[in-house]
Amino acid sequence: MPLAYVGNQYDRDTAFSTYFAPAAAVHRHLVAGKWARTEAWPHVSFTGRVPFTEVEGIHGRALATVLLLPEQYAQVGQMTQRLFEAVLAGCLPLTPSSIRSAELFTPARLHVADGTAVTTMLTRLQDITGTAEHAELIADCLQALDVFRLSRQLDVLDRLLSTRTASQVTS
């Protein structure tokens, strides 16, 4: 399946209309999650909520997903667990370029500006499915997850706390 999204609607209507819905008009797709207001997208296949145990399977069958964030998350670069769920299942995360600091957690080659770009990207990704280039994209996505490693987060916290403690001692 070229495209899937697993997640709830919560404040994602604008991102969904901008990025996912146009591509869903062209490519086979699936949307799983709690979406109560779907009238604006009659062409989209909504399946409803699924148990967490099915999330990996959906992403595993999909070539790509779009990282849809509520606007307040996108403005500050707050990524959700959807990134990890997709990448760890081998599903490429198409990332809206409007998400702050998107280049820190996904390869620039997977950044998209709008639904037309998502549609075009999906066609291109279908052409390279199973090739070395496809494997390289997945590897790049896995490597980008390093920024979220606990060891890295602890190093940052340690550095921040050390700097704060040092400045308090000299004050």
Coordinates of C-alpha atoms in Angstrom, one line a residue:
M1 CA 0.0 0.0 0.0
P2 CA 1.5 3.3 -1.0
L3 CA 0.2 5.5 1.9
A4 CA -1.1 5.0 5.4
Y5 CA -1.7 7.2 8.5
V6 CA -2.3 5.8 12.0
G7 CA -3.4 8.4 14.5
N8 CA -6.3 10.5 15.7
Q9 CA -7.8 13.6 14.2
Y10 CA -7.1 15.9 17.1
D11 CA -6.4 19.3 15.5
R12 CA -4.9 17.8 12.4
D13 CA -7.5 18.8 9.9
T14 CA -5.5 21.5 8.2
A15 CA -2.4 19.3 7.9
F16 CA -4.5 16.4 6.7
S17 CA -6.2 18.6 4.0
T18 CA -2.9 20.1 2.9
Y19 CA -0.7 16.9 2.8
F20 CA -2.6 13.7 3.0
A21 CA -6.0 14.2 1.3
P22 CA -4.6 15.2 -2.1
A23 CA -2.4 12.2 -2.2
A24 CA -5.2 9.9 -1.1
A25 CA -7.2 11.0 -4.1
V26 CA -4.5 9.5 -6.3
H27 CA -2.9 6.6 -4.3
R28 CA -4.3 3.6 -2.5
H29 CA -4.3 4.4 1.2
L30 CA -5.6 3.8 4.7
V31 CA -6.3 6.0 7.7
A32 CA -6.7 4.3 11.1
G33 CA -7.6 6.2 14.2
K34 CA -10.4 8.2 15.8
W35 CA -11.6 10.6 13.1
A36 CA -15.1 11.9 14.0
R37 CA -15.4 14.6 11.3
T38 CA -14.6 13.2 7.9
E39 CA -17.1 14.8 5.6
A40 CA -14.5 17.1 4.0
W41 CA -12.7 14.0 2.6
P42 CA -15.3 11.6 1.1
H43 CA -12.5 10.0 -1.0
V44 CA -10.4 8.9 2.0
S45 CA -10.6 5.4 3.4
F46 CA -11.1 5.7 7.2
T47 CA -11.1 2.4 9.0
G48 CA -11.6 3.7 12.6
R49 CA -9.6 3.0 15.7
V50 CA -7.3 0.0 15.8
P51 CA -5.5 -1.6 18.7
F52 CA -1.9 -0.6 19.3
T53 CA -0.9 -4.2 18.4
E54 CA -2.1 -3.5 14.8
V55 CA -0.1 -0.3 14.3
E56 CA 3.2 -1.9 13.3
G57 CA 1.4 -4.2 10.8
I58 CA -0.3 -1.2 9.1
H59 CA 3.0 0.7 8.8
G60 CA 4.7 -2.5 7.7
R61 CA 2.3 -2.8 4.8
A62 CA 2.7 0.9 3.8
L63 CA 5.4 2.4 1.8
A64 CA 5.0 5.8 3.4
T65 CA 3.1 7.9 5.9
V66 CA 2.8 11.6 6.3
L67 CA 3.8 13.1 9.7
L68 CA 0.7 15.1 10.5
L69 CA 1.0 17.4 13.5
P70 CA -1.4 19.9 15.1
E71 CA -0.2 23.4 14.2
Q72 CA 1.1 24.2 17.7
Y73 CA 3.3 21.1 17.6
A74 CA 4.6 21.9 14.1
Q75 CA 5.5 25.5 15.1
V76 CA 7.8 24.2 17.9
G77 CA 9.1 21.0 16.2
Q78 CA 7.3 18.7 18.7
M79 CA 7.3 15.3 17.0
T80 CA 5.0 12.5 18.1
Q81 CA 5.6 8.8 18.5
R82 CA 4.2 8.3 15.0
L83 CA 7.7 8.9 13.6
F84 CA 9.2 6.0 15.6
E85 CA 6.2 3.7 14.8
A86 CA 6.6 4.3 11.1
V87 CA 10.3 4.2 10.7
L88 CA 10.8 1.1 12.9
A89 CA 8.3 -0.7 10.7
G90 CA 10.1 0.3 7.5
C91 CA 7.5 3.0 6.5
L92 CA 9.0 6.1 5.1
P93 CA 7.9 9.3 7.0
L94 CA 7.1 12.1 4.5
T95 CA 7.6 15.2 6.5
P96 CA 6.0 18.6 6.0
S97 CA 8.8 21.0 5.5
S98 CA 6.8 23.5 7.5
I99 CA 7.6 21.6 10.7
R100 CA 10.2 23.4 12.7
S101 CA 13.6 21.7 12.7
A102 CA 12.2 18.9 10.5
E103 CA 15.8 18.4 9.1
L104 CA 16.9 17.2 12.6
F105 CA 14.6 14.1 12.6
T106 CA 14.0 13.1 9.0
P107 CA 16.1 13.2 5.8
A108 CA 15.5 16.3 3.7
R109 CA 14.8 14.0 0.7
L110 CA 11.5 13.1 2.4
H111 CA 10.4 16.6 3.1
V112 CA 7.3 17.8 1.3
A113 CA 5.7 21.2 0.7
D114 CA 2.1 20.2 0.0
G115 CA -0.2 17.5 -1.2
T116 CA 1.1 17.7 -4.7
A117 CA 4.6 17.0 -3.4
V118 CA 3.3 14.0 -1.4
T119 CA 1.6 12.6 -4.5
T120 CA 4.7 13.0 -6.6
M121 CA 7.0 11.6 -3.9
L122 CA 4.8 8.5 -3.5
T123 CA 4.9 7.8 -7.2
R124 CA 8.7 8.1 -7.1
L125 CA 9.0 5.9 -4.0
Q126 CA 6.9 3.3 -5.7
D127 CA 9.4 3.3 -8.5
I128 CA 12.3 2.6 -6.2
T129 CA 10.6 0.1 -3.8
G130 CA 12.9 -2.8 -3.0
T131 CA 16.0 -1.1 -4.5
A132 CA 19.2 -0.1 -2.8
E133 CA 18.0 3.5 -2.9
H134 CA 14.9 2.5 -0.9
A135 CA 17.0 0.7 1.7
E136 CA 19.3 3.7 1.9
L137 CA 16.3 6.0 2.7
I138 CA 15.1 3.7 5.4
A139 CA 18.6 3.6 6.9
D140 CA 18.8 7.4 6.8
C141 CA 15.5 7.5 8.7
L142 CA 16.8 5.1 11.3
Q143 CA 20.0 7.1 11.7
A144 CA 17.9 10.3 12.1
L145 CA 16.2 8.7 15.2
D146 CA 19.5 9.0 17.0
V147 CA 18.6 12.5 18.1
F148 CA 15.9 10.9 20.3
R149 CA 18.1 8.3 22.0
L150 CA 17.9 8.4 25.8
S151 CA 21.7 8.5 26.0
R152 CA 21.8 11.7 23.9
Q153 CA 18.9 13.3 25.8
L154 CA 20.7 12.5 29.1
D155 CA 23.9 14.2 27.8
V156 CA 22.0 17.3 26.9
L157 CA 20.3 17.4 30.3
D158 CA 23.6 16.8 32.0
R159 CA 25.2 19.7 30.1
L160 CA 22.3 22.1 30.8
L161 CA 22.3 21.3 34.5
S162 CA 26.0 21.6 34.7
T163 CA 25.9 25.0 33.0
R164 CA 23.1 26.1 35.3
T165 CA 24.9 24.9 38.4
A166 CA 28.2 26.5 37.3
S167 CA 26.5 29.9 36.7
Q168 CA 24.7 29.8 40.1
V169 CA 28.1 29.1 41.9
T170 CA 29.7 32.1 40.2
S171 CA 26.8 34.5 40.9

